[in-house]
Short mmCIF file of C-alpha atoms in Angstrom, two decimals:
data_model
loop_
_atom_site.label_atom_id
_atom_site.label_comp_id
_atom_site.label_asym_id
_atom_site.label_seq_id
_atom_site.Cartn_x
_atom_site.Cartn_y
_atom_site.Cartn_z
CA MET A 1 -108.34 -15.75 -39.36
CA ALA A 2 -111.10 -17.40 -41.42
CA MET A 3 -114.43 -17.38 -39.62
CA VAL A 4 -115.67 -20.94 -40.03
CA CYS A 5 -118.42 -21.38 -37.49
CA LEU A 6 -120.42 -19.30 -34.99
CA THR A 7 -118.01 -20.10 -32.18
CA ASP A 8 -115.31 -18.22 -34.04
CA PHE A 9 -117.44 -15.14 -33.91
CA GLU A 10 -118.12 -15.70 -30.21
CA GLU A 11 -114.45 -15.86 -29.41
CA TYR A 12 -113.76 -12.74 -31.41
CA ALA A 13 -116.53 -10.82 -29.62
CA LYS A 14 -115.39 -11.93 -26.20
CA GLU A 15 -111.83 -10.71 -27.03
CA HIS A 16 -112.82 -7.38 -28.50
CA LEU A 17 -115.85 -6.13 -26.53
CA SER A 18 -115.46 -4.48 -23.14
CA LYS A 19 -115.91 -6.77 -20.16
CA ALA A 20 -119.12 -5.09 -19.07
CA THR A 21 -120.58 -5.33 -22.62
CA TRP A 22 -119.53 -8.95 -23.06
CA ASP A 23 -120.93 -9.85 -19.65
CA TYR A 24 -124.20 -8.10 -20.51
CA TYR A 25 -124.72 -10.08 -23.69
CA ALA A 26 -123.53 -13.37 -22.22
CA ALA A 27 -125.44 -13.10 -18.96
CA GLY A 28 -127.88 -15.75 -17.80
CA ALA A 29 -129.99 -15.51 -14.69
CA ASP A 30 -128.68 -16.73 -11.34
CA GLU A 31 -126.46 -19.84 -11.86
CA CYS A 32 -126.98 -19.83 -15.66
CA CYS A 33 -128.32 -23.39 -15.69
CA THR A 34 -131.04 -22.67 -18.22
CA ARG A 35 -128.75 -20.55 -20.38
CA ASP A 36 -126.26 -23.38 -20.63
CA ASP A 37 -128.91 -26.13 -21.03
CA ASN A 38 -130.28 -24.29 -24.13
CA LEU A 39 -126.95 -25.35 -25.73
CA LEU A 40 -126.49 -28.81 -24.16
CA ALA A 41 -129.98 -29.92 -24.99
CA TYR A 42 -129.17 -30.03 -28.73
CA LYS A 43 -126.29 -32.44 -28.09
CA ARG A 44 -128.77 -34.87 -26.55
CA ILE A 45 -130.65 -35.14 -29.87
CA ARG A 46 -129.35 -37.41 -32.62
CA LEU A 47 -130.26 -37.31 -36.30
CA ARG A 48 -131.57 -40.43 -38.19
CA PRO A 49 -130.42 -39.69 -41.77
CA ARG A 50 -132.05 -41.20 -44.82
CA ILE A 51 -129.76 -42.06 -47.75
CA LEU A 52 -129.92 -42.41 -51.55
CA ARG A 53 -132.56 -39.65 -51.73
CA ASP A 54 -131.22 -37.56 -54.72
CA VAL A 55 -130.31 -34.37 -52.87
CA SER A 56 -128.66 -32.79 -55.96
CA VAL A 57 -131.07 -29.88 -55.63
CA SER A 58 -132.04 -28.44 -52.27
CA ASP A 59 -134.39 -25.64 -51.25
CA THR A 60 -134.10 -23.92 -47.79
CA ARG A 61 -137.01 -21.42 -48.32
CA THR A 62 -139.96 -21.34 -45.99
CA THR A 63 -142.77 -18.96 -44.97
CA VAL A 64 -143.56 -17.25 -41.68
CA GLN A 65 -146.94 -15.60 -41.27
CA GLY A 66 -147.48 -16.14 -45.00
CA THR A 67 -144.26 -14.34 -46.11
CA GLU A 68 -141.49 -16.25 -47.81
CA ILE A 69 -137.97 -16.09 -46.33
CA SER A 70 -134.78 -17.55 -47.74
CA PHE A 71 -134.21 -19.97 -44.89
CA PRO A 72 -135.81 -20.64 -41.48
CA VAL A 73 -133.42 -18.56 -39.35
CA GLY A 74 -134.33 -15.02 -38.28
CA ILE A 75 -132.93 -12.50 -35.75
CA ALA A 76 -134.42 -12.61 -32.29
CA PRO A 77 -135.07 -9.37 -30.46
CA THR A 78 -131.94 -8.38 -28.61
CA ALA A 79 -131.22 -5.01 -27.03
CA PHE A 80 -128.53 -2.43 -27.51
CA HIS A 81 -126.82 -3.42 -30.81
CA CYS A 82 -124.81 -0.19 -30.80
CA LEU A 83 -122.81 -1.67 -27.90
CA ALA A 84 -121.47 -4.19 -30.33
CA TRP A 85 -121.12 -2.01 -33.47
CA HIS A 86 -121.47 1.75 -33.90
CA GLU A 87 -124.27 1.40 -36.52
CA GLY A 88 -126.20 -0.98 -34.31
CA GLU A 89 -129.60 -2.10 -35.44
CA VAL A 90 -129.24 -0.21 -38.73
CA ALA A 91 -126.53 -2.73 -39.63
CA THR A 92 -128.73 -5.61 -38.40
CA ALA A 93 -131.56 -4.45 -40.60
CA ARG A 94 -129.35 -4.20 -43.73
CA ALA A 95 -127.89 -7.69 -43.11
CA THR A 96 -131.24 -9.39 -42.72
CA GLU A 97 -132.69 -7.55 -45.72
CA ALA A 98 -129.69 -8.78 -47.80
CA LEU A 99 -130.29 -12.40 -46.68
CA ASN A 100 -134.06 -12.06 -47.04
CA THR A 101 -135.05 -13.25 -43.61
CA CYS A 102 -136.99 -11.93 -40.60
CA TYR A 103 -135.65 -9.41 -38.14
CA ILE A 104 -137.53 -8.93 -34.84
CA THR A 105 -136.65 -5.37 -33.71
CA SER A 106 -136.28 -5.02 -29.99
CA THR A 107 -138.17 -2.30 -28.04
CA TYR A 108 -134.76 -1.68 -26.42
CA SER A 109 -133.04 -0.75 -29.66
CA THR A 110 -130.24 1.84 -29.76
CA CYS A 111 -131.53 3.00 -33.17
CA SER A 112 -135.15 4.16 -33.62
CA VAL A 113 -137.71 2.11 -35.52
CA GLU A 114 -137.76 4.93 -38.11
CA GLU A 115 -133.97 4.70 -38.62
CA ILE A 116 -134.19 0.95 -38.98
CA VAL A 117 -136.88 1.15 -41.68
CA ALA A 118 -135.02 3.90 -43.55
CA ALA A 119 -131.81 1.82 -43.57
CA ALA A 120 -133.53 -1.31 -45.02
CA PRO A 121 -136.81 -0.25 -46.55
CA ASN A 122 -137.46 -3.69 -48.17
CA GLY A 123 -136.65 -5.68 -45.08
CA TYR A 124 -139.16 -8.08 -43.45
CA ARG A 125 -139.59 -7.02 -39.84
CA TRP A 126 -141.59 -7.84 -36.76
CA PHE A 127 -141.54 -5.66 -33.62
CA GLN A 128 -140.97 -6.95 -30.13
CA LEU A 129 -143.20 -5.31 -27.54
CA TYR A 130 -143.35 -5.01 -23.78
CA VAL A 131 -146.38 -3.87 -21.84
CA TYR A 132 -145.72 -0.90 -19.63
CA ARG A 133 -147.52 0.45 -16.55
CA ASP A 134 -148.37 3.44 -18.77
CA ARG A 135 -150.33 1.66 -21.47
CA LYS A 136 -150.19 4.75 -23.65
CA LEU A 137 -146.43 4.13 -24.09
CA SER A 138 -147.13 0.69 -25.50
CA GLU A 139 -150.06 1.94 -27.60
CA GLN A 140 -148.04 4.75 -29.13
CA ILE A 141 -145.21 2.49 -30.25
CA VAL A 142 -147.67 -0.09 -31.63
CA HIS A 143 -149.15 2.61 -33.82
CA ARG A 144 -145.70 3.81 -34.86
CA VAL A 145 -144.55 0.41 -36.06
CA GLU A 146 -147.80 -0.43 -37.71
CA GLY A 147 -147.52 2.82 -39.70
CA LEU A 148 -143.94 1.98 -40.61
CA GLY A 149 -144.84 -1.35 -42.14
CA TYR A 150 -143.78 -3.84 -39.46
CA LYS A 151 -145.59 -7.09 -40.19
CA ALA A 152 -146.23 -8.50 -36.68
CA LEU A 153 -146.08 -7.76 -32.99
CA VAL A 154 -144.01 -10.07 -30.76
CA LEU A 155 -145.35 -9.70 -27.25
CA THR A 156 -142.74 -10.72 -24.73
CA VAL A 157 -144.47 -12.25 -21.71
CA ASP A 158 -141.72 -13.61 -19.47
CA VAL A 159 -140.53 -10.36 -17.94
CA PRO A 160 -142.98 -9.22 -15.26
CA TYR A 161 -139.76 -8.47 -13.44
CA THR A 162 -136.23 -8.58 -14.77
CA GLY A 163 -134.21 -11.70 -13.94
CA LYS A 164 -131.22 -11.47 -11.60
CA ARG A 165 -128.09 -11.32 -13.79
CA ARG A 166 -125.26 -11.38 -11.36
CA ASP A 167 -122.49 -9.98 -13.64
CA ASP A 168 -124.66 -6.96 -14.60
CA ILE A 169 -125.08 -6.26 -10.84
CA ARG A 170 -121.35 -6.68 -10.12
CA ASN A 171 -120.49 -4.46 -13.17
CA GLN A 172 -123.20 -1.91 -12.31
CA PHE A 173 -124.15 -2.20 -15.97
CA LYS A 174 -125.51 0.94 -17.54
CA LEU A 175 -125.83 2.18 -21.13
CA PRO A 176 -122.90 4.54 -21.86
CA PRO A 177 -123.96 8.21 -21.98
CA HIS A 178 -123.77 8.46 -25.80
CA LEU A 179 -126.36 5.66 -26.23
CA LYS A 180 -130.07 5.76 -25.56
CA VAL A 181 -133.12 3.50 -25.91
CA LYS A 182 -134.01 5.45 -29.04
CA ASN A 183 -137.66 4.44 -29.30
CA PHE A 184 -138.29 6.26 -26.00
CA ASP A 185 -135.93 9.22 -26.65
CA GLY A 186 -137.27 12.14 -24.62
CA VAL A 187 -140.21 10.24 -23.15
CA PHE A 188 -138.66 9.76 -19.72
CA GLN A 189 -136.62 12.97 -19.45
CA GLN A 190 -138.52 14.22 -16.41
CA GLU A 191 -137.66 10.98 -14.61
CA THR A 192 -133.95 10.75 -15.28
CA ALA A 193 -133.00 11.46 -11.62
CA GLY A 194 -134.48 8.13 -10.41
CA PRO A 195 -132.91 4.66 -10.61
CA GLU A 196 -132.50 3.10 -14.06
CA GLU A 197 -132.85 -0.41 -15.37
CA TYR A 198 -131.36 -1.20 -18.75
CA GLY A 199 -131.69 2.31 -20.11
CA ILE A 200 -135.15 3.34 -18.86
CA PRO A 201 -136.49 4.24 -15.45
CA ALA A 202 -136.88 1.23 -13.09
CA ASN A 203 -140.37 -0.27 -12.52
CA THR A 204 -141.58 0.80 -15.95
CA LEU A 205 -142.66 -2.69 -17.03
CA ASP A 206 -146.01 -3.83 -15.77
CA PRO A 207 -145.96 -6.98 -13.60
CA SER A 208 -149.82 -7.10 -13.69
CA ILE A 209 -149.76 -8.14 -17.36
CA SER A 210 -152.20 -10.97 -17.99
CA TRP A 211 -154.08 -12.77 -20.78
CA LYS A 212 -156.61 -9.91 -20.82
CA ASP A 213 -153.83 -7.67 -22.20
CA VAL A 214 -153.74 -9.89 -25.34
CA TYR A 215 -157.36 -8.85 -26.00
CA TRP A 216 -156.36 -5.23 -25.28
CA LEU A 217 -153.56 -5.42 -27.86
CA GLN A 218 -155.90 -6.98 -30.41
CA SER A 219 -158.27 -3.97 -29.89
CA ILE A 220 -155.63 -1.41 -30.88
CA THR A 221 -153.91 -3.11 -33.81
CA ARG A 222 -154.66 -5.22 -36.82
CA LEU A 223 -151.11 -6.77 -36.85
CA PRO A 224 -150.74 -10.47 -36.10
CA ILE A 225 -149.74 -11.08 -32.46
CA ILE A 226 -147.01 -13.60 -31.65
CA ILE A 227 -146.37 -14.43 -27.97
CA LYS A 228 -142.71 -14.87 -26.97
CA GLY A 229 -141.86 -16.70 -23.78
CA ILE A 230 -144.17 -19.74 -23.68
CA LEU A 231 -142.69 -23.02 -22.32
CA THR A 232 -145.67 -25.15 -21.42
CA LYS A 233 -148.55 -26.86 -23.17
CA GLU A 234 -150.97 -25.18 -20.79
CA ASP A 235 -149.99 -21.73 -21.87
CA ALA A 236 -149.78 -22.80 -25.50
CA GLU A 237 -153.41 -23.83 -25.33
CA LEU A 238 -154.32 -20.49 -23.76
CA ALA A 239 -152.50 -18.77 -26.60
CA VAL A 240 -154.64 -20.63 -29.15
CA GLU A 241 -157.84 -19.75 -27.18
CA HIS A 242 -156.86 -16.06 -27.21
CA GLY A 243 -156.55 -15.96 -30.94
CA VAL A 244 -152.89 -15.18 -31.39
CA GLN A 245 -151.06 -16.07 -34.61
CA GLY A 246 -147.85 -17.52 -33.30
CA ILE A 247 -145.74 -18.63 -30.33
CA ILE A 248 -142.03 -18.27 -29.87
CA VAL A 249 -140.87 -20.99 -27.47
CA SER A 250 -138.38 -18.97 -25.55
CA ASN A 251 -136.81 -18.70 -22.07
CA HIS A 252 -135.24 -15.31 -22.86
CA GLY A 253 -131.84 -16.88 -23.56
CA GLY A 254 -131.81 -18.14 -19.93
CA ARG A 255 -131.86 -14.55 -18.69
CA GLN A 256 -135.14 -14.76 -16.70
CA LEU A 257 -136.20 -17.85 -14.67
CA ASP A 258 -133.21 -20.04 -14.00
CA GLY A 259 -134.07 -23.77 -13.85
CA GLY A 260 -136.69 -23.71 -16.59
CA PRO A 261 -136.44 -26.11 -19.52
CA ALA A 262 -134.19 -25.67 -22.54
CA THR A 263 -136.34 -24.39 -25.33
CA ILE A 264 -135.71 -27.38 -27.60
CA ASP A 265 -136.88 -29.66 -24.83
CA ALA A 266 -140.08 -27.71 -24.39
CA LEU A 267 -140.86 -27.46 -28.18
CA ALA A 268 -142.47 -30.80 -28.82
CA GLU A 269 -145.22 -30.63 -26.23
CA ILE A 270 -146.14 -27.17 -27.47
CA VAL A 271 -146.22 -28.23 -31.09
CA ASP A 272 -148.35 -31.29 -30.21
CA THR A 273 -150.76 -29.08 -28.20
CA VAL A 274 -151.41 -26.40 -30.83
CA GLN A 275 -151.87 -29.00 -33.67
CA GLY A 276 -151.16 -26.48 -36.39
CA ARG A 277 -153.72 -23.91 -35.22
CA LEU A 278 -150.92 -21.33 -35.08
CA GLU A 279 -147.20 -21.20 -36.04
CA VAL A 280 -144.60 -22.22 -33.51
CA TYR A 281 -141.12 -20.75 -33.55
CA LEU A 282 -138.14 -21.15 -31.18
CA ASP A 283 -135.13 -19.27 -29.98
CA GLY A 284 -132.28 -20.14 -27.58
CA GLY A 285 -129.20 -22.24 -28.15
CA ILE A 286 -129.04 -22.30 -31.99
CA ARG A 287 -125.36 -22.43 -32.92
CA THR A 288 -125.19 -24.75 -36.02
CA GLY A 289 -127.21 -25.65 -39.11
CA SER A 290 -127.93 -29.03 -37.58
CA ASP A 291 -129.50 -27.31 -34.56
CA VAL A 292 -131.81 -25.61 -36.96
CA LEU A 293 -132.60 -28.93 -38.58
CA LYS A 294 -133.37 -30.48 -35.18
CA ALA A 295 -135.74 -27.66 -34.22
CA LEU A 296 -137.61 -27.97 -37.49
CA ALA A 297 -137.85 -31.72 -37.09
CA LEU A 298 -139.48 -31.19 -33.70
CA GLY A 299 -142.06 -28.83 -35.30
CA ALA A 300 -140.62 -25.36 -35.26
CA LYS A 301 -141.56 -23.30 -38.34
CA CYS A 302 -138.55 -21.05 -37.94
CA VAL A 303 -135.83 -20.37 -35.35
CA PHE A 304 -134.30 -17.03 -34.17
CA ILE A 305 -130.79 -16.34 -33.09
CA GLY A 306 -129.92 -13.75 -30.42
CA ARG A 307 -126.35 -13.71 -29.11
CA PRO A 308 -124.81 -14.98 -32.40
CA ALA A 309 -126.26 -11.98 -34.17
CA VAL A 310 -124.47 -9.69 -31.72
CA TRP A 311 -121.20 -11.59 -32.24
CA GLY A 312 -121.48 -11.02 -35.94
CA LEU A 313 -122.00 -7.31 -35.43
CA ALA A 314 -119.00 -7.17 -33.08
CA TYR A 315 -116.87 -8.77 -35.74
CA LYS A 316 -117.64 -6.54 -38.78
CA GLY A 317 -121.10 -4.89 -38.39
CA GLU A 318 -123.41 -5.69 -41.26
CA GLU A 319 -120.87 -7.72 -43.05
CA GLY A 320 -120.15 -9.82 -39.95
CA LEU A 321 -123.88 -10.57 -39.39
CA ARG A 322 -124.28 -11.49 -43.04
CA GLU A 323 -121.40 -13.98 -42.55
CA VAL A 324 -123.10 -15.44 -39.46
CA LEU A 325 -126.34 -15.90 -41.30
CA GLN A 326 -124.65 -17.28 -44.39
CA ILE A 327 -122.72 -19.85 -42.34
CA LEU A 328 -125.98 -20.98 -40.67
CA ASN A 329 -127.66 -21.11 -44.06
CA ASP A 330 -124.87 -23.17 -45.60
CA GLU A 331 -124.68 -25.53 -42.60
CA PHE A 332 -128.45 -25.98 -42.63
CA ARG A 333 -128.47 -26.79 -46.30
CA LEU A 334 -125.64 -29.32 -45.84
CA SER A 335 -127.33 -30.97 -42.79
CA MET A 336 -130.58 -31.19 -44.77
CA ALA A 337 -128.85 -32.86 -47.69
CA LEU A 338 -126.81 -35.27 -45.51
CA SER A 339 -130.08 -36.21 -43.74
CA GLY A 340 -131.84 -36.88 -47.03
CA CYS A 341 -134.08 -33.80 -47.08
CA ARG A 342 -134.48 -31.79 -50.28
CA ASN A 343 -136.70 -29.04 -48.80
CA VAL A 344 -138.10 -28.00 -45.49
CA ALA A 345 -141.37 -29.83 -46.08
CA GLU A 346 -139.49 -33.13 -45.92
CA ILE A 347 -138.14 -32.38 -42.48
CA ASN A 348 -140.18 -34.23 -39.78
CA ARG A 349 -139.94 -35.99 -36.48
CA ASN A 350 -138.84 -39.27 -38.05
CA LEU A 351 -135.54 -37.50 -38.54
CA ILE A 352 -134.49 -37.50 -34.87
CA GLN A 353 -134.03 -39.62 -31.83
CA PHE A 354 -133.00 -38.67 -28.31
CA SER A 355 -129.62 -39.90 -27.06
CA LYS A 356 -129.73 -42.58 -24.41
CA LEU A 357 -126.64 -41.17 -22.75
#
């Protein structure tokens, strides 16, 4: 069957992954209202196309943190890629290197950061970081990725505690014995007798994390710091005040607080608040090229995909993820042209209106 759109990959993944793995990737928190609204919110936004604009040549390139990428779609940090494909994050790294875009590697990778860099030495990568009760754990991995040439740290701030994902509880989800959170291989061996949560001992994440930890992070690294998980203008202003270089507007794919806003609905107030003082990105709900166009029109510099990347891996590993990215690139280029935009600089808020339905 020809894979025509991202939904085709979703259907393939649902059919071919085990129930527990599919449920893990698909899970939202509680009643999944926020997860589902991430998708529905795009359907409430309409495009206002301009015509007769000579779109015979189009250019999808943009920059993030000063580095040029081929189009404004990167890979969001998602855990456990080896559940979807045996090569896991190594395949993800090769696909994103081939498409010349940004890959945010998850702390919870089933390949190590060293393996990922070795597989795609010329790839453009950021590293997603959690803050642990044992600060030395966080500090050690920051120094590892900085030494390996990762270009930014993405501090995830919306997980003081893990959201309640009902299917994972019902399935008693655990990593299979042959897989590990490779970046912490050997670190927790003395604690393996205790309860686990997503591959590492429970209660490892630090719920006391606060804005002062941004200053702590700045004191141990020279890498740009991007905060992932901001949904309000108040926190966007605090991010600016604390001197970070970027914000990813994110609700963790609807996996944390259920009842929060769809990310595309939260985007405009954050863009208006920061006034260009830092770059604003978005994840959650991107399924088509026109979704990308809408996010850029509302002020996102780049968007990141999570679940669709995993679907691509489940289909054909590196090749499948390359197909997912290429489809999004082609759809974005077509949506741009049909809206009268020749390059990303021409995309602005005049392009959209909100549906009255």
